[in-house]
mmCIF file of C-alpha atoms in Angstrom:
data_model
loop_
_atom_site.group_PDB
_atom_site.id
_atom_site.type_symbol
_atom_site.label_atom_id
_atom_site.label_comp_id
_atom_site.label_asym_id
_atom_site.label_seq_id
_atom_site.Cartn_x
_atom_site.Cartn_y
_atom_site.Cartn_z
ATOM 1 C CA ILE A 5 21.333 4.946 -10.525
ATOM 2 C CA LEU A 6 22.945 2.079 -8.558
ATOM 3 C CA THR A 7 24.437 0.765 -12.201
ATOM 4 C CA GLY A 8 25.739 4.141 -12.901
ATOM 5 C CA LEU A 9 27.016 4.398 -9.197
ATOM 6 C CA PHE A 10 29.359 1.436 -9.510
ATOM 7 C CA ILE A 11 30.396 1.387 -13.548
ATOM 8 C CA GLY A 12 31.241 4.999 -12.797
ATOM 9 C CA HIS A 13 33.267 4.057 -9.833
ATOM 10 C CA LYS A 14 35.018 0.835 -11.018
ATOM 11 C CA ASN A 15 38.027 1.274 -9.042
ATOM 12 C CA ALA A 16 36.585 2.483 -5.636
ATOM 13 C CA ARG A 17 33.579 0.015 -5.399
ATOM 14 C CA THR A 18 34.513 -0.387 -1.638
ATOM 15 C CA ASP A 19 34.605 3.051 -1.042
ATOM 16 C CA SER A 20 31.223 3.502 -2.361
ATOM 17 C CA ALA A 21 29.377 1.359 0.095
ATOM 18 C CA ALA A 22 28.867 4.088 2.486
ATOM 19 C CA THR A 23 27.240 6.256 -0.179
ATOM 20 C CA LEU A 24 25.085 2.994 -1.090
ATOM 21 C CA ARG A 25 23.629 2.594 2.015
ATOM 22 C CA HIS A 26 21.789 5.901 1.700
ATOM 23 C CA LEU A 27 20.427 4.681 -1.549
ATOM 24 C CA ILE A 28 18.898 1.329 -0.048
ATOM 25 C CA ASP A 29 15.244 1.355 1.283
ATOM 26 C CA PHE A 30 13.689 -1.484 3.521
ATOM 27 C CA GLY A 31 10.859 -2.008 0.629
ATOM 28 C CA ASN A 32 12.879 -2.240 -2.457
ATOM 29 C CA THR A 33 14.518 -5.635 -2.380
ATOM 30 C CA ASP A 34 15.334 -5.391 -6.274
ATOM 31 C CA SER A 35 17.836 -2.293 -5.486
ATOM 32 C CA LEU A 36 19.450 -4.099 -2.672
ATOM 33 C CA VAL A 37 20.112 -7.262 -4.564
ATOM 34 C CA THR A 38 21.537 -4.998 -7.694
ATOM 35 C CA ALA A 39 23.854 -3.686 -5.174
ATOM 36 C CA ILE A 40 24.845 -6.945 -3.952
ATOM 37 C CA ASN A 41 25.372 -8.536 -7.337
ATOM 38 C CA LEU A 42 27.912 -5.376 -8.134
ATOM 39 C CA LEU A 43 29.931 -5.324 -4.695
ATOM 40 C CA PRO A 44 32.771 -7.245 -3.905
ATOM 41 C CA ALA A 45 32.475 -9.754 -0.904
ATOM 42 C CA PRO A 46 34.313 -7.286 1.609
ATOM 43 C CA ALA A 47 31.781 -4.685 1.088
ATOM 44 C CA LEU A 48 28.677 -6.758 1.358
ATOM 45 C CA TYR A 49 28.220 -6.567 4.958
ATOM 46 C CA ASN A 50 28.402 -2.897 5.279
ATOM 47 C CA VAL A 51 25.438 -2.797 2.845
ATOM 48 C CA LEU A 52 23.578 -5.245 4.543
ATOM 49 C CA ARG A 53 24.130 -3.688 8.027
ATOM 50 C CA ALA A 54 22.249 -0.451 6.740
ATOM 51 C CA ASP A 55 19.098 -2.485 6.216
ATOM 52 C CA SER A 56 19.670 -3.991 9.461
ATOM 53 C CA ASN A 57 16.315 -5.562 10.602
ATOM 54 C CA TRP A 58 14.436 -5.143 7.451
ATOM 55 C CA LEU A 59 15.987 -7.810 5.216
ATOM 56 C CA SER A 60 14.021 -10.362 3.525
ATOM 57 C CA ALA A 61 15.302 -14.051 2.322
ATOM 58 C CA ARG A 62 16.428 -12.731 -1.276
ATOM 59 C CA PRO A 63 18.986 -10.306 -0.432
ATOM 60 C CA VAL A 64 20.456 -12.672 2.357
ATOM 61 C CA TRP A 65 20.591 -15.561 -0.502
ATOM 62 C CA ALA A 66 22.405 -13.366 -3.062
ATOM 63 C CA ALA A 67 24.938 -12.280 -0.286
ATOM 64 C CA GLY A 68 25.596 -15.752 0.311
ATOM 65 C CA ALA A 69 26.018 -16.650 -3.400
ATOM 66 C CA ARG A 70 28.582 -13.496 -3.840
ATOM 67 C CA GLY A 71 30.757 -14.927 -1.220
ATOM 68 C CA LEU A 72 29.780 -12.868 2.112
ATOM 69 C CA PRO A 73 32.003 -14.216 4.573
ATOM 70 C CA HIS A 74 30.654 -16.546 6.904
ATOM 71 C CA SER A 75 31.176 -14.641 10.041
ATOM 72 C CA SER A 76 29.597 -11.851 8.575
ATOM 73 C CA MET A 77 26.614 -13.700 7.522
ATOM 74 C CA LEU A 78 26.021 -15.088 11.026
ATOM 75 C CA LEU A 79 25.944 -11.745 12.081
ATOM 76 C CA VAL A 80 23.423 -10.761 9.265
ATOM 77 C CA LEU A 81 21.101 -13.361 10.291
ATOM 78 C CA GLY A 82 21.263 -12.469 14.098
ATOM 79 C CA GLN A 83 20.235 -8.875 13.202
ATOM 80 C CA ASN A 84 17.335 -9.882 11.322
ATOM 81 C CA ARG A 85 15.350 -12.584 13.454
ATOM 82 C CA ASP A 86 12.468 -12.327 11.354
ATOM 83 C CA LEU A 87 14.153 -14.600 9.006
ATOM 84 C CA LEU A 88 15.031 -16.991 11.901
ATOM 85 C CA ARG A 89 11.249 -17.827 12.284
ATOM 86 C CA ASP A 90 11.565 -19.446 8.598
ATOM 87 C CA TYR A 91 12.978 -22.868 9.557
ATOM 88 C CA SER A 92 13.103 -24.269 6.097
ATOM 89 C CA PHE A 93 14.873 -21.112 4.772
ATOM 90 C CA LEU A 94 17.557 -21.511 7.679
ATOM 91 C CA ASP A 95 17.904 -25.020 7.369
ATOM 92 C CA SER A 96 18.672 -24.285 3.451
ATOM 93 C CA LEU A 97 20.980 -21.538 4.023
ATOM 94 C CA ALA A 98 22.840 -23.422 6.712
ATOM 95 C CA ARG A 99 23.303 -26.123 4.324
ATOM 96 C CA ALA A 100 24.821 -24.060 1.647
ATOM 97 C CA LEU A 101 26.906 -22.133 3.830
ATOM 98 C CA ARG A 102 27.997 -24.864 6.037
ATOM 99 C CA ILE A 103 26.678 -23.416 9.259
ATOM 100 C CA THR A 104 27.577 -25.790 12.302
ATOM 101 C CA ASN A 105 24.620 -27.451 14.328
ATOM 102 C CA SER A 106 25.512 -25.300 17.186
ATOM 103 C CA GLU A 107 25.353 -22.131 15.549
ATOM 104 C CA ARG A 108 22.171 -23.085 14.014
ATOM 105 C CA ASP A 109 20.697 -23.942 17.405
ATOM 106 C CA SER A 110 21.518 -20.662 18.663
ATOM 107 C CA PHE A 111 19.409 -18.980 15.954
ATOM 108 C CA TYR A 112 16.578 -21.209 16.545
ATOM 109 C CA ALA A 113 16.843 -19.991 20.575
ATOM 110 C CA LEU A 114 16.353 -16.303 18.951
ATOM 111 C CA ALA A 115 13.700 -17.059 16.382
ATOM 112 C CA PRO A 116 10.822 -16.493 18.984
ATOM 113 C CA VAL A 117 11.802 -12.996 19.411
ATOM 114 C CA THR A 118 9.760 -11.285 16.997
ATOM 115 C CA GLY A 119 11.476 -8.684 14.709
ATOM 116 C CA ARG A 120 10.677 -5.236 13.053
ATOM 117 C CA ARG A 121 9.626 -6.405 9.742
ATOM 118 C CA THR A 122 7.263 -9.131 11.236
ATOM 119 C CA LEU A 123 5.677 -6.637 13.392
ATOM 120 C CA LEU A 124 5.053 -3.919 10.703
ATOM 121 C CA THR A 125 3.890 -6.647 8.493
ATOM 122 C CA GLU A 126 1.209 -7.896 11.020
ATOM 123 C CA ALA A 127 -0.128 -4.410 11.794
ATOM 124 C CA ILE A 128 -0.899 -3.952 8.285
ATOM 125 C CA ILE A 129 -2.731 -7.475 8.065
ATOM 126 C CA LYS A 130 -4.374 -6.406 11.352
ATOM 127 C CA LEU A 131 -5.522 -3.231 10.192
ATOM 128 C CA GLY A 132 -6.713 -4.655 6.620
ATOM 129 C CA ARG A 133 -8.960 -6.977 8.969
ATOM 130 C CA ASP A 134 -10.183 -4.588 11.342
ATOM 131 C CA MET A 135 -10.531 -1.659 9.250
ATOM 132 C CA ASP A 136 -10.576 0.431 12.313
ATOM 133 C CA GLU A 137 -12.889 3.490 12.431
ATOM 134 C CA GLU A 138 -11.820 4.640 8.815
ATOM 135 C CA ALA A 139 -14.680 2.856 7.002
ATOM 136 C CA ASN A 140 -17.163 4.770 9.081
ATOM 137 C CA LEU A 141 -15.058 8.046 9.024
ATOM 138 C CA ALA A 142 -15.159 7.846 5.159
ATOM 139 C CA MET A 143 -18.769 6.785 4.731
ATOM 140 C CA MET A 144 -19.629 9.703 7.206
ATOM 141 C CA ALA A 145 -17.376 12.134 5.276
ATOM 142 C CA LEU A 146 -18.733 11.139 1.952
ATOM 143 C CA LYS A 147 -22.433 11.231 2.685
ATOM 144 C CA SER A 148 -23.531 14.946 1.956
ATOM 145 C CA PRO A 149 -25.744 16.719 4.560
ATOM 146 C CA ALA A 150 -27.348 18.334 1.799
ATOM 147 C CA ASP A 151 -28.309 15.121 0.267
ATOM 148 C CA THR A 152 -29.753 12.695 2.830
ATOM 149 C CA ALA A 153 -31.321 10.807 0.244
ATOM 150 C CA VAL A 154 -28.253 9.201 -0.866
ATOM 151 C CA ALA A 155 -27.877 5.757 0.966
ATOM 152 C CA PRO A 156 -24.177 4.414 1.748
ATOM 153 C CA ASP A 157 -25.385 1.079 0.056
ATOM 154 C CA ASN A 158 -28.274 0.991 -2.344
ATOM 155 C CA GLY A 159 -28.313 -3.008 -2.222
ATOM 156 C CA ILE A 160 -26.599 -3.158 -5.701
ATOM 157 C CA GLY A 161 -22.924 -1.887 -4.584
ATOM 158 C CA ALA A 162 -21.461 0.308 -2.283
ATOM 159 C CA GLY A 163 -21.794 3.352 -4.506
ATOM 160 C CA VAL A 164 -21.763 6.805 -2.873
ATOM 161 C CA CYS A 165 -22.351 9.912 -4.741
ATOM 162 C CA THR A 166 -21.962 13.701 -3.614
ATOM 163 C CA ASP A 167 -24.441 16.370 -4.594
ATOM 164 C CA THR A 168 -21.722 18.317 -6.486
ATOM 165 C CA ALA A 169 -21.941 17.504 -10.199
ATOM 166 C CA SER A 170 -22.965 14.043 -9.496
ATOM 167 C CA ILE A 171 -19.570 12.740 -8.513
ATOM 168 C CA TYR A 172 -19.601 9.482 -7.676
ATOM 169 C CA TYR A 173 -17.209 7.202 -5.353
ATOM 170 C CA SER A 174 -17.139 3.943 -4.183
ATOM 171 C CA ILE A 175 -15.968 2.770 -0.433
ATOM 172 C CA ASP A 176 -15.106 -0.786 -0.856
ATOM 173 C CA THR A 177 -16.360 -2.504 -3.889
ATOM 174 C CA ASN A 178 -16.754 -0.876 -7.212
ATOM 175 C CA THR A 179 -14.313 1.721 -8.448
ATOM 176 C CA ILE A 180 -16.476 4.414 -10.110
ATOM 177 C CA TYR A 181 -15.124 7.372 -11.561
ATOM 178 C CA TYR A 182 -12.913 10.412 -9.996
ATOM 179 C CA GLY A 183 -13.672 13.774 -11.205
ATOM 180 C CA ARG A 184 -12.271 17.289 -10.027
ATOM 181 C CA ASP A 185 -14.165 17.408 -6.734
ATOM 182 C CA SER A 186 -11.981 17.204 -3.637
ATOM 183 C CA ILE A 187 -13.090 14.973 -0.571
ATOM 184 C CA ASP A 188 -11.253 17.358 1.532
ATOM 185 C CA GLY A 189 -14.172 19.227 2.090
ATOM 186 C CA TRP A 190 -16.234 16.317 3.307
ATOM 187 C CA LEU A 191 -13.581 15.378 5.662
ATOM 188 C CA ARG A 192 -12.958 18.905 6.755
ATOM 189 C CA ARG A 193 -16.847 18.695 8.346
ATOM 190 C CA THR A 194 -15.940 15.536 10.613
ATOM 191 C CA GLU A 195 -14.725 16.483 13.975
ATOM 192 C CA LYS A 196 -12.297 13.793 14.459
ATOM 193 C CA MET A 197 -8.480 13.742 14.394
ATOM 194 C CA GLY A 198 -8.866 10.757 12.402
ATOM 195 C CA ALA A 199 -10.443 13.234 9.586
ATOM 196 C CA VAL A 200 -7.072 15.511 10.183
ATOM 197 C CA TYR A 201 -4.701 12.651 9.631
ATOM 198 C CA ALA A 202 -7.062 11.632 6.668
ATOM 199 C CA ARG A 203 -6.990 15.148 5.108
ATOM 200 C CA ALA A 204 -2.953 14.911 5.659
ATOM 201 C CA GLY A 205 -3.147 11.519 3.624
ATOM 202 C CA TYR A 206 -5.171 13.168 0.847
ATOM 203 C CA TRP A 207 -2.785 16.051 0.332
ATOM 204 C CA TYR A 208 0.430 13.997 0.399
ATOM 205 C CA ASN A 209 -1.325 11.924 -2.043
ATOM 206 C CA MET A 210 -2.032 14.664 -4.447
ATOM 207 C CA GLY A 211 1.294 15.927 -4.009
ATOM 208 C CA ASN A 212 0.562 19.007 -1.949
ATOM 209 C CA TYR A 213 3.454 18.289 0.695
ATOM 210 C CA SER A 214 3.236 21.524 2.400
ATOM 211 C CA ARG A 215 -0.639 21.531 3.025
ATOM 212 C CA ALA A 216 -0.273 18.193 4.119
ATOM 213 C CA ASP A 217 2.519 19.236 6.664
ATOM 214 C CA SER A 218 0.354 22.252 7.923
ATOM 215 C CA LEU A 219 -2.495 19.777 8.919
ATOM 216 C CA ILE A 220 0.095 17.581 10.935
ATOM 217 C CA GLN A 221 1.413 20.439 12.559
ATOM 218 C CA ALA A 222 -1.743 21.677 13.619
ATOM 219 C CA THR A 223 -2.663 18.305 15.619
ATOM 220 C CA ASP A 224 -0.741 19.984 18.644
ATOM 221 C CA SER A 225 -3.597 22.221 19.211
ATOM 222 C CA LEU A 226 -6.352 19.828 18.381
ATOM 223 C CA VAL A 227 -5.617 17.051 20.953
ATOM 224 C CA VAL A 228 -7.750 18.299 23.624
ATOM 225 C CA ARG A 229 -10.448 19.512 21.401
ATOM 226 C CA TYR A 230 -10.891 16.270 19.690
ATOM 227 C CA GLY A 231 -10.176 14.124 22.674
ATOM 228 C CA ALA A 232 -7.532 12.330 20.641
ATOM 229 C CA ASP A 233 -4.458 9.892 21.745
ATOM 230 C CA THR A 234 -1.444 11.723 22.405
ATOM 231 C CA THR A 235 0.945 9.110 21.553
ATOM 232 C CA GLU A 236 -0.903 8.487 18.184
ATOM 233 C CA LYS A 237 -0.414 12.110 17.538
ATOM 234 C CA ASN A 238 3.269 12.063 17.945
ATOM 235 C CA ASP A 239 3.648 8.833 16.226
ATOM 236 C CA TYR A 240 1.966 10.310 13.259
ATOM 237 C CA LYS A 241 4.288 13.550 13.367
ATOM 238 C CA ALA A 242 7.138 11.532 13.874
ATOM 239 C CA LEU A 243 6.446 9.472 10.733
ATOM 240 C CA TRP A 244 5.241 12.340 8.897
ATOM 241 C CA SER A 245 8.443 14.182 9.365
ATOM 242 C CA ALA A 246 10.280 10.896 7.746
ATOM 243 C CA LEU A 247 7.506 11.231 4.721
ATOM 244 C CA TYR A 248 7.984 14.933 4.336
ATOM 245 C CA THR A 249 11.742 14.471 4.121
ATOM 246 C CA ALA A 250 11.494 11.442 1.655
ATOM 247 C CA ALA A 251 8.640 13.131 -0.692
ATOM 248 C CA ALA A 252 11.065 16.111 -1.020
ATOM 249 C CA ALA A 253 13.777 13.869 -2.412
ATOM 250 C CA GLY A 254 11.033 12.282 -4.703
ATOM 251 C CA ARG A 255 10.694 8.958 -2.523
ATOM 252 C CA GLY A 256 7.381 7.530 -1.531
ATOM 253 C CA VAL A 257 6.439 5.819 2.129
ATOM 254 C CA MET A 258 7.783 2.591 0.948
ATOM 255 C CA HIS A 259 11.006 4.181 -0.018
ATOM 256 C CA LEU A 260 12.442 5.160 3.513
ATOM 257 C CA GLN A 261 16.277 5.174 3.693
ATOM 258 C CA ALA A 262 18.063 3.585 6.558
ATOM 259 C CA ASN A 263 18.701 6.593 8.534
ATOM 260 C CA GLU A 264 15.078 7.448 8.405
ATOM 261 C CA ILE A 265 13.776 3.948 9.593
ATOM 262 C CA ALA A 266 16.547 4.389 12.509
ATOM 263 C CA MET A 267 15.096 7.575 13.266
ATOM 264 C CA LEU A 268 11.246 6.158 13.512
ATOM 265 C CA ASP A 269 12.814 3.143 15.601
ATOM 266 C CA THR A 270 14.069 5.459 18.169
ATOM 267 C CA THR A 271 10.770 7.467 18.532
ATOM 268 C CA ALA A 272 8.125 5.314 19.670
ATOM 269 C CA PRO A 273 8.940 1.585 18.513
ATOM 270 C CA THR A 274 6.029 0.193 20.867
ATOM 271 C CA SER A 275 3.411 1.925 19.142
ATOM 272 C CA LEU A 276 4.811 3.180 15.777
ATOM 273 C CA TYR A 277 4.000 -0.080 13.796
ATOM 274 C CA HIS A 278 0.308 0.451 14.398
ATOM 275 C CA THR A 279 0.858 3.996 13.246
ATOM 276 C CA ALA A 280 3.135 2.975 10.165
ATOM 277 C CA ALA A 281 0.655 0.538 8.703
ATOM 278 C CA ARG A 282 -1.851 3.112 8.806
ATOM 279 C CA MET A 283 -0.043 5.471 6.728
ATOM 280 C CA ILE A 284 1.348 2.675 4.254
ATOM 281 C CA MET A 285 -1.942 1.428 3.710
ATOM 282 C CA ARG A 286 -3.212 5.007 3.085
ATOM 283 C CA SER A 287 -0.051 5.429 0.385
ATOM 284 C CA THR A 288 -0.159 2.338 -1.241
ATOM 285 C CA GLY A 289 -3.518 1.281 -2.050
ATOM 286 C CA ALA A 290 -4.525 -0.635 0.488
ATOM 287 C CA SER A 291 -6.584 1.535 2.901
ATOM 288 C CA VAL A 292 -10.200 1.901 3.101
ATOM 289 C CA LEU A 293 -9.795 5.406 2.458
ATOM 290 C CA ASP A 294 -7.764 4.965 -0.922
ATOM 291 C CA PRO A 295 -10.263 4.760 -3.261
ATOM 292 C CA ILE A 296 -11.284 8.399 -2.426
ATOM 293 C CA ILE A 297 -7.915 9.363 -1.914
ATOM 294 C CA PRO A 298 -6.139 8.249 -5.603
ATOM 295 C CA HIS A 299 -2.923 8.654 -6.986
ATOM 296 C CA ILE A 300 -4.440 10.987 -9.646
ATOM 297 C CA SER A 301 -2.744 12.029 -12.745
ATOM 298 C CA GLY A 302 -4.897 14.543 -14.688
ATOM 299 C CA ASP A 303 -8.422 14.519 -14.282
ATOM 300 C CA CYS A 304 -9.452 10.888 -14.286
ATOM 301 C CA LEU A 305 -7.605 7.860 -12.917
ATOM 302 C CA PHE A 306 -8.336 5.149 -15.246
ATOM 303 C CA PRO A 307 -8.886 5.157 -18.943
ATOM 304 C CA GLY A 308 -12.076 3.209 -18.676
ATOM 305 C CA LEU A 309 -15.411 3.730 -16.719
ATOM 306 C CA SER A 310 -16.817 1.398 -13.889
ATOM 307 C CA VAL A 311 -20.479 1.417 -13.647
ATOM 308 C CA GLY A 312 -21.628 3.642 -10.875
ATOM 309 C CA LYS A 313 -24.513 2.288 -8.272
ATOM 310 C CA GLY A 314 -26.985 4.360 -6.656
ATOM 311 C CA THR A 315 -28.115 8.154 -7.576
ATOM 312 C CA ASN A 316 -28.275 11.562 -5.826
ATOM 313 C CA ALA A 317 -31.606 13.509 -4.788
ATOM 314 C CA GLY A 318 -32.163 14.538 -8.442
ATOM 315 C CA ASN A 319 -31.979 11.247 -9.717
ATOM 316 C CA ASN A 320 -28.816 11.622 -11.610
ATOM 317 C CA SER A 321 -26.645 8.809 -12.471
ATOM 318 C CA PRO A 322 -23.295 8.639 -14.380
ATOM 319 C CA GLY A 323 -23.665 7.795 -18.009
ATOM 320 C CA GLY A 324 -21.381 7.151 -20.946
ATOM 321 C CA SER A 325 -19.540 10.531 -20.987
ATOM 322 C CA PHE A 326 -19.439 13.240 -17.778
ATOM 323 C CA GLU A 327 -17.712 16.165 -16.952
ATOM 324 C CA GLY A 328 -14.204 15.264 -15.237
ATOM 325 C CA ALA A 329 -13.853 12.033 -17.171
ATOM 326 C CA SER A 330 -11.383 11.185 -19.637
ATOM 327 C CA ALA A 331 -12.251 12.245 -23.017
ATOM 328 C CA ALA A 332 -10.662 9.002 -24.496
ATOM 329 C CA TRP A 333 -13.261 6.771 -22.681
ATOM 330 C CA ASP A 334 -13.722 4.127 -25.381
ATOM 331 C CA GLY A 335 -16.953 2.360 -23.959
ATOM 332 C CA THR A 336 -15.300 -0.181 -21.624
ATOM 333 C CA ILE A 337 -17.427 -1.036 -18.572
ATOM 334 C CA PHE A 338 -16.186 -2.983 -15.710
ATOM 335 C CA SER A 339 -18.219 -3.902 -12.275
ATOM 336 C CA ALA A 340 -17.328 -5.848 -9.268
ATOM 337 C CA TYR A 341 -20.368 -7.112 -7.200
ATOM 338 C CA PRO A 342 -19.824 -9.364 -4.018
ATOM 339 C CA ASN A 343 -22.539 -11.356 -3.112
ATOM 340 C CA PRO A 344 -22.334 -12.333 0.936
ATOM 341 C CA ALA A 345 -25.219 -14.737 0.316
ATOM 342 C CA THR A 346 -23.050 -17.032 -1.939
ATOM 343 C CA GLY A 347 -19.720 -16.115 -0.965
ATOM 344 C CA LYS A 348 -19.017 -15.139 -4.483
ATOM 345 C CA VAL A 349 -17.799 -11.889 -6.059
ATOM 346 C CA THR A 350 -18.632 -11.202 -9.772
ATOM 347 C CA PHE A 351 -16.569 -9.378 -12.084
ATOM 348 C CA THR A 352 -18.352 -8.403 -15.166
ATOM 349 C CA TYR A 353 -16.874 -6.347 -18.188
ATOM 350 C CA ARG A 354 -17.644 -5.175 -21.496
ATOM 351 C CA LEU A 355 -14.863 -4.186 -24.143
ATOM 352 C CA PRO A 356 -14.720 -2.271 -27.337
ATOM 353 C CA ALA A 357 -14.852 -4.464 -30.414
ATOM 354 C CA ASN A 358 -11.080 -4.150 -30.997
ATOM 355 C CA ALA A 359 -9.840 -4.813 -27.653
ATOM 356 C CA GLU A 360 -7.248 -7.783 -27.056
ATOM 357 C CA GLY A 361 -8.954 -9.362 -23.759
ATOM 358 C CA ILE A 362 -9.022 -8.479 -20.438
ATOM 359 C CA HIS A 363 -6.824 -9.682 -17.348
ATOM 360 C CA ILE A 364 -8.202 -9.457 -14.062
ATOM 361 C CA VAL A 365 -5.914 -10.452 -10.599
ATOM 362 C CA VAL A 366 -7.053 -10.285 -7.154
ATOM 363 C CA THR A 367 -4.388 -9.965 -4.407
ATOM 364 C CA THR A 368 -4.082 -9.704 -0.675
ATOM 365 C CA ILE A 369 -3.202 -6.118 0.306
ATOM 366 C CA LEU A 370 0.590 -7.346 0.800
ATOM 367 C CA GLY A 371 0.430 -8.322 -2.815
ATOM 368 C CA SER A 372 -0.005 -12.157 -2.663
ATOM 369 C CA LYS A 373 -1.850 -13.191 -5.585
ATOM 370 C CA LEU A 374 -5.012 -14.998 -4.944
ATOM 371 C CA ALA A 375 -6.950 -15.345 -8.313
ATOM 372 C CA ASP A 376 -6.299 -14.751 -11.951
ATOM 373 C CA TRP A 377 -8.376 -14.694 -14.773
ATOM 374 C CA GLN A 378 -7.354 -14.031 -18.854
ATOM 375 C CA THR A 379 -9.725 -14.057 -21.712
ATOM 376 C CA SER A 380 -10.067 -12.620 -25.072
ATOM 377 C CA GLU A 381 -13.735 -12.576 -25.091
ATOM 378 C CA PRO A 382 -15.041 -8.892 -25.532
ATOM 379 C CA MET A 383 -17.839 -9.363 -22.837
ATOM 380 C CA GLY A 384 -18.661 -11.613 -19.986
ATOM 381 C CA SER A 385 -18.239 -12.362 -16.274
ATOM 382 C CA VAL A 386 -15.746 -14.314 -13.775
ATOM 383 C CA GLN A 387 -16.545 -15.417 -10.229
ATOM 384 C CA TRP A 388 -14.093 -15.441 -7.536
ATOM 385 C CA GLU A 389 -15.029 -17.941 -4.714
ATOM 386 C CA THR A 390 -14.263 -16.194 -1.390
ATOM 387 C CA GLN A 391 -16.126 -18.785 1.148
ATOM 388 C CA ASN A 392 -12.668 -20.179 2.163
ATOM 389 C CA LEU A 393 -10.999 -16.762 2.750
ATOM 390 C CA PRO A 394 -10.800 -14.820 6.232
ATOM 391 C CA ALA A 395 -12.459 -11.411 6.582
ATOM 392 C CA GLY A 396 -10.370 -8.554 5.102
ATOM 393 C CA ILE A 397 -9.309 -6.173 2.480
ATOM 394 C CA TYR A 398 -8.633 -7.825 -1.130
ATOM 395 C CA ILE A 399 -7.583 -5.743 -4.242
ATOM 396 C CA TYR A 400 -8.438 -6.279 -7.561
ATOM 397 C CA GLN A 401 -7.017 -5.033 -11.130
ATOM 398 C CA ALA A 402 -8.392 -5.312 -14.522
ATOM 399 C CA THR A 403 -6.076 -4.457 -17.274
ATOM 400 C CA GLY A 404 -6.404 -4.483 -21.055
ATOM 401 C CA SER A 405 -4.901 -3.818 -24.262
ATOM 402 C CA GLY A 406 -4.801 -0.295 -23.484
ATOM 403 C CA GLY A 407 -3.618 -0.468 -20.044
ATOM 404 C CA ILE A 408 -5.370 -0.413 -16.428
ATOM 405 C CA ILE A 409 -9.178 -0.665 -16.828
ATOM 406 C CA SER A 410 -10.227 -0.739 -13.103
ATOM 407 C CA THR A 411 -8.479 -1.132 -9.891
ATOM 408 C CA GLY A 412 -10.197 -1.417 -6.572
ATOM 409 C CA LYS A 413 -11.011 -3.535 -3.371
ATOM 410 C CA ILE A 414 -13.382 -6.072 -1.916
ATOM 411 C CA VAL A 415 -13.714 -5.865 1.816
ATOM 412 C CA LEU A 416 -14.986 -9.314 3.072
ATOM 413 C CA VAL A 417 -17.015 -9.069 6.524
ATOM 414 C CA LYS A 418 -17.341 -12.179 8.196
#
């Protein structure tokens, strides 16, 4: 879109800056850098101003390299105080742009003021460690009242199964498999406002935006019944309004446009970061509810199968093939087993004979890589040492020559 916009308007690039502002989102640095590299220097500030308060270091460097006027660069830095907390970045930029010592000192004075990007990032990290009440909510929602013999954790892993068609799920360790059953019915039995938000998140991720919207709109009448927090409810409704608009245009939660971010800023700037972080975690794979609320395409999320843990009251457990699974299952098996006693997580795998190997990556919920293994062996295991890591949620993904084998998260509780 960006390339076509500028190639098609070679003689009117400056005039296109206003249009471009509505194509840039705070989470899409690549789009912004692409725009910067195409625009002439006089138009750069208008584009950067559209993402005011949400810029990362990369587009600022790109703008400097493209010849953003000195005075405009100083304004951009003043609007993005998160960048001023990185003294190394600021010193390097000051040398490159010949910012005077007095000007640099004035930015140092602003650095202790926490910017919006930092507030949102810190909220996401905090939620990853605290897990809020949603882990318990998911456990209780998944535990079938008709099958009380199912334990949330059988000592091997955190496998939980429903009593409907022996569908298995995992809360926090092993991704099991996703059949046609919906978690919505289980959440509906949980008399909490959090379950209403979770149901809205479920239908949002399933692409049923009208149903998600009806759930969010119903929260007004449920505040008293559930003893819910009115401020949080209003925050959810404000954020949902932006998400609903973005979804209708084919954009996700990390692709909100500048005007939508501005609307959220004016709604409830103090508490909205916490609420936004909760919804972002639900929608991007970092939530404690995400293994239950996956981005499903077809009947099965993954081409392979992860070994299930636990059985239901009928002593049924998932086998090599099952209703609702991909018909193309090729015998691949993958499991992730955390052992709190040793502080290690063991990833075990078995691949088909013709497989070219496996690649396992572990990251933080914000995407920072912590561990990376790649092997051509058809079967085996690797161990991830976690003793020196803080408590929190960590994401793993295993890929093979045929694509994603399994993905999920490890929850470290210390």
